């Protein structure tokens, strides 16, 4: 009776051994260069770099290890999902919206920064997450369109993801819909909502942990209905609508880190991260710093 055991050839065995030794050497080298990485992250980064080299759609791209590590951490060390997100990140910038990214620099949207419409809290929440605050009452639709606002969010995110803690813990958004009206709705057609989702969902290396909606009218639900087809069930479940109940918001984000107009205990100077804003403006060309 024949044996079911199939012996591997010495050449093939040696090849596997050499590959494992090479991957181990690469992992050790990466951990020396980026000591904040744990073993699982280093192993995934080695795999991702190998997959990037084989990916035709990424030919000609040159990515720094620190940049790729953002994708590894955002996808919890799943190499295939990290690669898919990276491919989408590049495609959004190269193919889908090249005009949008042709002038992707802070000076082009300085008016949005100066309005105080989009800001980031100085202190993290109880889970170590950075918190965006978007104020619609500061939004003049005749001065800033939706593209301007998307650029500001993306520029902030690019800078915030230099933080290892943010890469792991993720981001939270507080969206105050006070004074949101038909003039704002007119510059938020379905195509623009789809663009926003394409830029942030499955094409950006960030973990979106919660979106808190306050002081909203029925118009928010129209916007959300337009966005839902582009959101996963998990993301949809992370939209929490509080209306005018700030106590409900405070059950998720402590008033200890919030400005007084959100029922918090701080004034704006204490609540918001002006140093982060300065860092954003130091890098005028984020497109060139992305290495592709």
Tab-separated table of N, CA and C in Angstrom, residues 13 20 29 31 51 54 69 88 97 110 112-113 121 143 158 187 194 214 241 269-270 287:
chain	number	residue	atom	x	y	z
A	13	UNK	N	12.705	22.974	0.485
A	13	UNK	CA	12.825	23.197	1.918
A	13	UNK	C	13.816	24.316	2.210
A	20	UNK	N	12.074	32.478	5.181
A	20	UNK	CA	11.769	32.781	6.575
A	20	UNK	C	12.905	33.549	7.236
A	29	UNK	N	15.369	44.249	11.482
A	29	UNK	CA	15.895	45.531	11.022
A	29	UNK	C	14.857	46.643	11.204
A	31	UNK	N	12.416	46.707	13.382
A	31	UNK	CA	12.221	46.991	14.796
A	31	UNK	C	13.360	47.839	15.366
A	51	UNK	N	4.131	42.823	-0.553
A	51	UNK	CA	2.939	42.931	-1.393
A	51	UNK	C	2.960	44.208	-2.230
A	54	UNK	N	4.998	43.855	-5.330
A	54	UNK	CA	4.374	43.016	-6.362
A	54	UNK	C	3.123	43.655	-6.970
A	69	UNK	N	3.414	52.041	8.061
A	69	UNK	CA	3.006	51.587	9.389
A	69	UNK	C	1.637	52.153	9.782
A	88	UNK	N	-6.303	52.228	-2.406
A	88	UNK	CA	-7.383	53.209	-2.508
A	88	UNK	C	-6.885	54.617	-2.205
A	97	UNK	N	-9.569	61.952	-7.939
A	97	UNK	CA	-9.720	63.389	-7.674
A	97	UNK	C	-8.387	64.132	-7.789
A	110	UNK	N	-6.569	78.430	4.320
A	110	UNK	CA	-6.289	79.170	5.549
A	110	UNK	C	-7.552	79.847	6.090
A	112	UNK	N	-10.470	78.693	6.215
A	112	UNK	CA	-11.248	77.745	7.023
A	112	UNK	C	-10.629	77.613	8.413
A	113	UNK	N	-9.298	77.501	8.462
A	113	UNK	CA	-8.620	77.445	9.761
A	113	UNK	C	-8.943	78.681	10.593
A	121	UNK	N	-9.392	69.091	19.753
A	121	UNK	CA	-9.208	69.306	21.186
A	121	UNK	C	-7.756	69.081	21.595
A	143	UNK	N	-18.194	81.513	1.478
A	143	UNK	CA	-16.748	81.681	1.627
A	143	UNK	C	-16.012	80.353	1.518
A	158	UNK	N	-3.598	63.970	8.286
A	158	UNK	CA	-2.232	63.630	7.881
A	158	UNK	C	-1.240	63.986	8.989
A	187	UNK	N	-24.658	73.100	-1.208
A	187	UNK	CA	-23.285	72.771	-1.624
A	187	UNK	C	-22.865	71.389	-1.112
A	194	UNK	N	-20.569	61.586	-1.806
A	194	UNK	CA	-19.852	60.386	-2.260
A	194	UNK	C	-18.344	60.625	-2.268
A	214	UNK	N	-24.691	66.812	17.309
A	214	UNK	CA	-25.472	67.585	18.279
A	214	UNK	C	-26.179	68.749	17.585
A	241	UNK	N	-26.441	60.338	17.602
A	241	UNK	CA	-27.180	61.594	17.485
A	241	UNK	C	-27.724	61.983	18.860
A	269	UNK	N	-9.269	78.795	24.427
A	269	UNK	CA	-7.803	78.792	24.503
A	269	UNK	C	-7.293	77.570	25.241
A	270	UNK	N	-8.045	77.113	26.229
A	270	UNK	CA	-7.649	75.928	27.000
A	270	UNK	C	-8.034	74.634	26.292
A	287	UNK	N	1.225	66.691	-0.382
A	287	UNK	CA	1.224	65.727	-1.501
A	287	UNK	C	2.644	65.213	-1.741
